[in-house]
PDB file of C-alpha atoms and ligand atoms in Angstrom:
ATOM      1  CA  MET A   1      94.739  86.417 118.041  1.00 55.00           C
ATOM      2  CA  CYS A   2      94.305  82.676 117.915  1.00 62.00           C
ATOM      3  CA  HIS A   3      95.984  80.922 115.003  1.00 79.00           C
ATOM      4  CA  ALA A   4      94.105  77.732 115.718  1.00 87.00           C
ATOM      5  CA  LEU A   5      91.402  79.334 113.574  1.00 91.00           C
ATOM      6  CA  LEU A   6      93.538  78.634 110.516  1.00 89.00           C
ATOM      7  CA  GLN A   7      92.804  74.942 111.049  1.00 88.00           C
ATOM      8  CA  ASP A   8      89.353  75.161 112.597  1.00 92.00           C
ATOM      9  CA  PRO A   9      86.719  73.320 110.529  1.00 92.00           C
ATOM     10  CA  LYS A  10      83.918  75.181 112.303  1.00 94.00           C
ATOM     11  CA  PHE A  11      85.388  78.533 111.346  1.00 95.00           C
ATOM     12  CA  PHE A  12      85.850  77.545 107.711  1.00 95.00           C
ATOM     13  CA  ARG A  13      82.282  76.244 107.544  1.00 95.00           C
ATOM     14  CA  LEU A  14      81.054  79.507 109.037  1.00 96.00           C
ATOM     15  CA  LEU A  15      82.921  81.563 106.427  1.00 96.00           C
ATOM     16  CA  LEU A  16      81.457  79.446 103.660  1.00 96.00           C
ATOM     17  CA  ARG A  17      77.940  79.783 105.088  1.00 97.00           C
ATOM     18  CA  ILE A  18      78.243  83.568 105.224  1.00 97.00           C
ATOM     19  CA  ASP A  19      79.483  83.678 101.622  1.00 97.00           C
ATOM     20  CA  VAL A  20      76.512  81.513 100.606  1.00 97.00           C
ATOM     21  CA  GLU A  21      74.162  83.980 102.295  1.00 97.00           C
ATOM     22  CA  LEU A  22      75.830  86.979 100.671  1.00 97.00           C
ATOM     23  CA  ALA A  23      75.544  85.234  97.294  1.00 97.00           C
ATOM     24  CA  ASP A  24      71.886  84.276  97.820  1.00 97.00           C
ATOM     25  CA  GLU A  25      71.031  87.876  98.616  1.00 96.00           C
ATOM     26  CA  VAL A  26      72.710  89.154  95.483  1.00 95.00           C
ATOM     27  CA  ARG A  27      71.067  86.518  93.321  1.00 95.00           C
ATOM     28  CA  ALA A  28      67.623  87.227  94.768  1.00 95.00           C
ATOM     29  CA  GLY A  29      68.124  90.924  93.976  1.00 94.00           C
ATOM     30  CA  GLY A  30      68.683  90.104  90.303  1.00 94.00           C
ATOM     31  CA  CYS A  31      70.838  91.901  87.785  1.00 94.00           C
ATOM     32  CA  ALA A  32      71.003  95.706  87.808  1.00 92.00           C
ATOM     33  CA  CYS A  33      69.509  95.718  84.288  1.00 95.00           C
ATOM     34  CA  GLY A  34      66.567  93.565  85.328  1.00 94.00           C
ATOM     35  CA  CYS A  35      67.631  90.261  83.784  1.00 95.00           C
ATOM     36  CA  VAL A  36      68.108  86.990  85.647  1.00 95.00           C
ATOM     37  CA  LEU A  37      71.394  86.073  87.310  1.00 96.00           C
ATOM     38  CA  HIS A  38      72.865  82.656  86.597  1.00 96.00           C
ATOM     39  CA  ARG A  39      75.724  81.055  88.495  1.00 95.00           C
ATOM     40  CA  ALA A  40      79.154  81.701  86.999  1.00 94.00           C
ATOM     41  CA  LYS A  41      81.664  80.943  89.718  1.00 93.00           C
ATOM     42  CA  TYR A  42      85.243  82.156  89.573  1.00 89.00           C
ATOM     43  CA  PRO A  43      87.864  79.450  90.028  1.00 90.00           C
ATOM     44  CA  ARG A  44      90.371  80.191  92.777  1.00 88.00           C
ATOM     45  CA  LYS A  45      93.509  78.507  94.025  1.00 84.00           C
ATOM     46  CA  PRO A  46      93.503  79.580  97.625  1.00 87.00           C
ATOM     47  CA  LYS A  47      96.820  79.455  99.421  1.00 85.00           C
ATOM     48  CA  GLY A  48      96.760  78.869 103.143  1.00 84.00           C
ATOM     49  CA  CYS A  49      93.627  76.753 102.895  1.00 88.00           C
ATOM     50  CA  PRO A  50      93.527  73.426 104.779  1.00 86.00           C
ATOM     51  CA  ALA A  51      93.246  70.487 102.373  1.00 87.00           C
ATOM     52  CA  GLU A  52      89.879  69.409 103.738  1.00 88.00           C
ATOM     53  CA  PHE A  53      88.273  72.698 102.667  1.00 89.00           C
ATOM     54  CA  ARG A  54      90.084  73.127  99.420  1.00 90.00           C
ATOM     55  CA  SER A  55      87.230  71.788  97.276  1.00 90.00           C
ATOM     56  CA  GLU A  56      84.778  74.308  98.729  1.00 89.00           C
ATOM     57  CA  PHE A  57      87.247  77.175  98.717  1.00 93.00           C
ATOM     58  CA  GLU A  58      88.435  76.651  95.152  1.00 92.00           C
ATOM     59  CA  TRP A  59      85.890  78.985  93.691  1.00 91.00           C
ATOM     60  CA  ARG A  60      84.260  82.264  94.472  1.00 93.00           C
ATOM     61  CA  PHE A  61      80.573  82.924  93.987  1.00 95.00           C
ATOM     62  CA  SER A  62      79.747  85.071  91.006  1.00 95.00           C
ATOM     63  CA  PHE A  63      76.811  85.509  88.638  1.00 96.00           C
ATOM     64  CA  CYS A  64      76.234  86.388  85.032  1.00 95.00           C
ATOM     65  CA  GLY A  65      73.157  88.157  83.658  1.00 95.00           C
ATOM     66  CA  ASN A  66      71.215  85.861  81.283  1.00 95.00           C
ATOM     67  CA  ARG A  67      70.593  88.703  78.809  1.00 96.00           C
ATOM     68  CA  CYS A  68      73.228  91.383  79.395  1.00 96.00           C
ATOM     69  CA  ARG A  69      75.993  88.840  80.233  1.00 94.00           C
ATOM     70  CA  GLY A  70      77.204  91.303  82.860  1.00 93.00           C
ATOM     71  CA  ARG A  71      79.028  90.011  85.930  1.00 92.00           C
ATOM     72  CA  THR A  72      77.744  90.464  89.436  1.00 92.00           C
ATOM     73  CA  THR A  73      80.050  89.257  92.197  1.00 93.00           C
ATOM     74  CA  PRO A  74      78.875  89.223  95.801  1.00 95.00           C
ATOM     75  CA  MET A  75      80.978  90.415  98.716  1.00 95.00           C
ATOM     76  CA  SER A  76      83.000  87.718 100.433  1.00 95.00           C
ATOM     77  CA  VAL A  77      84.431  86.946 103.858  1.00 97.00           C
ATOM     78  CA  ARG A  78      86.680  84.268 102.344  1.00 95.00           C
ATOM     79  CA  TYR A  79      88.640  86.203  99.742  1.00 92.00           C
ATOM     80  CA  LEU A  80      90.040  89.657 100.232  1.00 89.00           C
ATOM     81  CA  GLY A  81      89.809  90.768  96.623  1.00 78.00           C
ATOM     82  CA  ARG A  82      91.681  88.737  94.064  1.00 74.00           C
ATOM     83  CA  ARG A  83      94.628  87.871  96.245  1.00 79.00           C
ATOM     84  CA  VAL A  84      95.806  84.292  96.230  1.00 82.00           C
ATOM     85  CA  TYR A  85      95.756  83.844  99.997  1.00 89.00           C
ATOM     86  CA  LEU A  86      92.545  83.542 101.968  1.00 92.00           C
ATOM     87  CA  GLY A  87      91.466  86.719 103.739  1.00 93.00           C
ATOM     88  CA  LEU A  88      91.901  85.206 107.187  1.00 93.00           C
ATOM     89  CA  VAL A  89      95.486  84.209 106.386  1.00 92.00           C
ATOM     90  CA  MET A  90      96.291  87.738 105.275  1.00 92.00           C
ATOM     91  CA  VAL A  91      94.801  89.151 108.470  1.00 93.00           C
ATOM     92  CA  LEU A  92      96.295  86.705 110.951  1.00 91.00           C
ATOM     93  CA  VAL A  93      99.785  86.619 109.485  1.00 89.00           C
ATOM     94  CA  SER A  94      99.909  90.414 109.100  1.00 90.00           C
ATOM     95  CA  ALA A  95      98.693  90.935 112.657  1.00 89.00           C
ATOM     96  CA  ARG A  96     101.716  89.073 113.959  1.00 81.00           C
ATOM     97  CA  ASP A  97     105.036  90.791 114.227  1.00 65.00           C
ATOM     98  CA  VAL A  98     106.760  88.255 112.073  1.00 57.00           C
ATOM     99  CA  GLY A  99     110.481  88.104 112.504  1.00 57.00           C
ATOM    100  CA  GLN A 100     110.259  89.158 116.121  1.00 64.00           C
ATOM    101  CA  THR A 101     109.296  85.784 117.533  1.00 72.00           C
ATOM    102  CA  PRO A 102     110.133  82.251 116.432  1.00 76.00           C
ATOM    103  CA  ALA A 103     106.420  81.369 116.559  1.00 74.00           C
ATOM    104  CA  ALA A 104     105.571  84.117 114.098  1.00 72.00           C
ATOM    105  CA  GLY A 105     108.327  82.974 111.754  1.00 77.00           C
ATOM    106  CA  ARG A 106     107.055  79.405 111.937  1.00 79.00           C
ATOM    107  CA  LEU A 107     103.533  80.561 111.120  1.00 79.00           C
ATOM    108  CA  CYS A 108     104.756  82.274 107.954  1.00 81.00           C
ATOM    109  CA  ALA A 109     106.737  79.211 106.949  1.00 82.00           C
ATOM    110  CA  ALA A 110     103.844  76.835 107.649  1.00 82.00           C
ATOM    111  CA  LEU A 111     101.509  78.887 105.477  1.00 83.00           C
ATOM    112  CA  ASP A 112     104.113  79.332 102.788  1.00 83.00           C
ATOM    113  CA  VAL A 113     104.000  83.122 102.947  1.00 87.00           C
ATOM    114  CA  PRO A 114     107.239  84.615 101.597  1.00 88.00           C
ATOM    115  CA  VAL A 115     108.682  87.587 103.473  1.00 85.00           C
ATOM    116  CA  ARG A 116     108.269  89.876 100.456  1.00 89.00           C
ATOM    117  CA  THR A 117     104.572  88.974 100.318  1.00 89.00           C
ATOM    118  CA  LEU A 118     104.214  89.839 103.960  1.00 89.00           C
ATOM    119  CA  ARG A 119     105.928  93.152 103.320  1.00 89.00           C
ATOM    120  CA  ARG A 120     103.496  93.880 100.498  1.00 91.00           C
ATOM    121  CA  TRP A 121     100.561  93.060 102.779  1.00 91.00           C
ATOM    122  CA  ARG A 122     101.936  95.371 105.479  1.00 91.00           C
ATOM    123  CA  ASN A 123     102.222  98.104 102.928  1.00 93.00           C
ATOM    124  CA  TRP A 124      98.665  97.517 101.807  1.00 94.00           C
ATOM    125  CA  TRP A 125      97.218  97.556 105.339  1.00 95.00           C
ATOM    126  CA  THR A 126      99.118 100.583 106.561  1.00 95.00           C
ATOM    127  CA  GLN A 127      99.597 102.705 103.425  1.00 94.00           C
ATOM    128  CA  GLN A 128      96.946 101.839 100.846  1.00 93.00           C
ATOM    129  CA  LEU A 129      93.913 100.834 102.887  1.00 94.00           C
ATOM    130  CA  PRO A 130      93.820 104.131 104.852  1.00 95.00           C
ATOM    131  CA  LEU A 131      93.582 106.033 101.555  1.00 94.00           C
ATOM    132  CA  THR A 132      90.500 104.190 100.290  1.00 92.00           C
ATOM    133  CA  ALA A 133      87.099 105.861 100.291  1.00 92.00           C
ATOM    134  CA  PHE A 134      85.884 102.801 102.187  1.00 93.00           C
ATOM    135  CA  TRP A 135      88.305 103.374 105.047  1.00 95.00           C
ATOM    136  CA  GLN A 136      87.711 107.096 105.197  1.00 94.00           C
ATOM    137  CA  ALA A 137      83.988 106.496 105.656  1.00 94.00           C
ATOM    138  CA  ALA A 138      84.058 103.311 107.744  1.00 94.00           C
ATOM    139  CA  SER A 139      86.865 104.218 110.128  1.00 94.00           C
ATOM    140  CA  ALA A 140      84.870 107.167 111.473  1.00 92.00           C
ATOM    141  CA  ARG A 141      83.022 104.748 113.728  1.00 92.00           C
ATOM    142  CA  PHE A 142      86.183 104.025 115.724  1.00 95.00           C
ATOM    143  CA  MET A 143      86.917 106.429 118.531  1.00 93.00           C
ATOM    144  CA  PRO A 144      89.703 107.089 119.283  1.00 95.00           C
ATOM    145  CA  PRO A 145      90.889 106.635 115.683  1.00 95.00           C
ATOM    146  CA  VAL A 146      92.606 103.366 114.753  1.00 96.00           C
ATOM    147  CA  ALA A 147      96.404 103.640 114.603  1.00 95.00           C
ATOM    148  CA  THR A 148      96.835 103.036 110.875  1.00 95.00           C
ATOM    149  CA  GLU A 149     100.517 102.141 111.213  1.00 94.00           C
ATOM    150  CA  HIS A 150      99.511  99.034 113.184  1.00 93.00           C
ATOM    151  CA  ILE A 151      96.622  97.755 111.045  1.00 95.00           C
ATOM    152  CA  PRO A 152      95.441  94.987 111.087  1.00 94.00           C
ATOM    153  CA  ALA A 153      96.418  94.365 114.749  1.00 94.00           C
ATOM    154  CA  SER A 154      95.112  97.773 115.841  1.00 95.00           C
ATOM    155  CA  LEU A 155      91.881  97.149 113.937  1.00 95.00           C
ATOM    156  CA  LEU A 156      91.329  93.674 115.385  1.00 95.00           C
ATOM    157  CA  GLU A 157      91.482  95.221 118.867  1.00 94.00           C
ATOM    158  CA  ARG A 158      88.370  97.236 118.100  1.00 96.00           C
ATOM    159  CA  PHE A 159      86.123  94.209 117.693  1.00 95.00           C
ATOM    160  CA  VAL A 160      84.803  92.303 120.687  1.00 94.00           C
ATOM    161  CA  GLY A 161      84.186  88.626 121.412  1.00 95.00           C
ATOM    162  CA  ASP A 162      86.306  85.497 121.359  1.00 94.00           C
ATOM    163  CA  ALA A 163      89.025  85.028 118.748  1.00 93.00           C
ATOM    164  CA  ALA A 164      86.576  83.665 116.158  1.00 94.00           C
ATOM    165  CA  ASP A 165      84.085  86.511 116.697  1.00 95.00           C
ATOM    166  CA  VAL A 166      86.778  89.140 116.425  1.00 96.00           C
ATOM    167  CA  LEU A 167      88.236  87.740 113.223  1.00 96.00           C
ATOM    168  CA  LEU A 168      84.832  87.204 111.683  1.00 97.00           C
ATOM    169  CA  ARG A 169      83.727  90.747 112.509  1.00 97.00           C
ATOM    170  CA  LEU A 170      86.847  92.133 110.927  1.00 97.00           C
ATOM    171  CA  LEU A 171      86.325  90.066 107.759  1.00 97.00           C
ATOM    172  CA  VAL A 172      82.698  91.231 107.581  1.00 96.00           C
ATOM    173  CA  PHE A 173      83.835  94.836 108.132  1.00 96.00           C
ATOM    174  CA  LEU A 174      86.213  94.519 105.166  1.00 95.00           C
ATOM    175  CA  THR A 175      83.675  92.939 102.773  1.00 95.00           C
ATOM    176  CA  PRO A 176      82.935  96.182 100.882  1.00 93.00           C
ATOM    177  CA  LEU A 177      86.553  96.027  99.726  1.00 91.00           C
ATOM    178  CA  THR A 178      85.984  92.634  98.109  1.00 91.00           C
ATOM    179  CA  VAL A 179      83.761  93.931  95.308  1.00 86.00           C
ATOM    180  CA  GLY A 180      83.366  96.805  92.928  1.00 66.00           C
ATOM    181  CA  PRO A 181      85.741  99.515  91.828  1.00 54.00           C
ATOM    182  CA  ILE A 182      87.842  99.299  94.982  1.00 46.00           C
ATOM    183  CA  ALA A 183      88.494  95.567  94.653  1.00 48.00           C
ATOM    184  CA  LEU A 184      92.077  94.686  95.428  1.00 51.00           C
ATOM    185  CA  SER A 185      94.352  94.006  92.543  1.00 50.00           C
ATOM    186  CA  GLU A 186      95.797  90.654  91.615  1.00 45.00           C
ATOM    187  CA  GLY A 187      98.954  89.414  93.235  1.00 44.00           C
ATOM    188  CA  CYS A 188      99.991  88.004  96.559  1.00 38.00           C
TER     189      CYS A 188
HETATM  190 ZN1   ZN B 201      71.527  91.982  83.257  1.00 84.50          ZN
END
């Protein structure tokens, strides 16, 4: 997996464009109660985000019903739930066997990812994700089954294309986890 993507302006623009499309779709669909959705973005402080994209990645799209005041938040390829690191950082760093190679250690240090955070991510990928209703339904498409003890590396292998395609497809695959009752909890 190519870590150049963590600094690739084209990739960041693509992620933003997809989030804009996901948000437009949700807004066009209106509120579940029938009222009109107004913009009500969530502020974010994304870690692992290059400075040049910070201004556009400092908030997540969300809407508020003009009558019911209910929140509707679209799926996202930028944020994996409410975690403080960008989704692509969580995927790329977790996919590396950090500690085993100097390059992997440097990547963690460069992105300011503490070892305990990485351990928590590993636990989430390999222990918690496989238990979700999302995974139990969505993983059925992979044959032979994905080795859950090696997610996300073993999951990345199932998508085809160049490094950007593969990462993007994985982030799109995970989008159902970024909204609703199975949204990830706060914390790095
Ligand atoms: Zn409403």
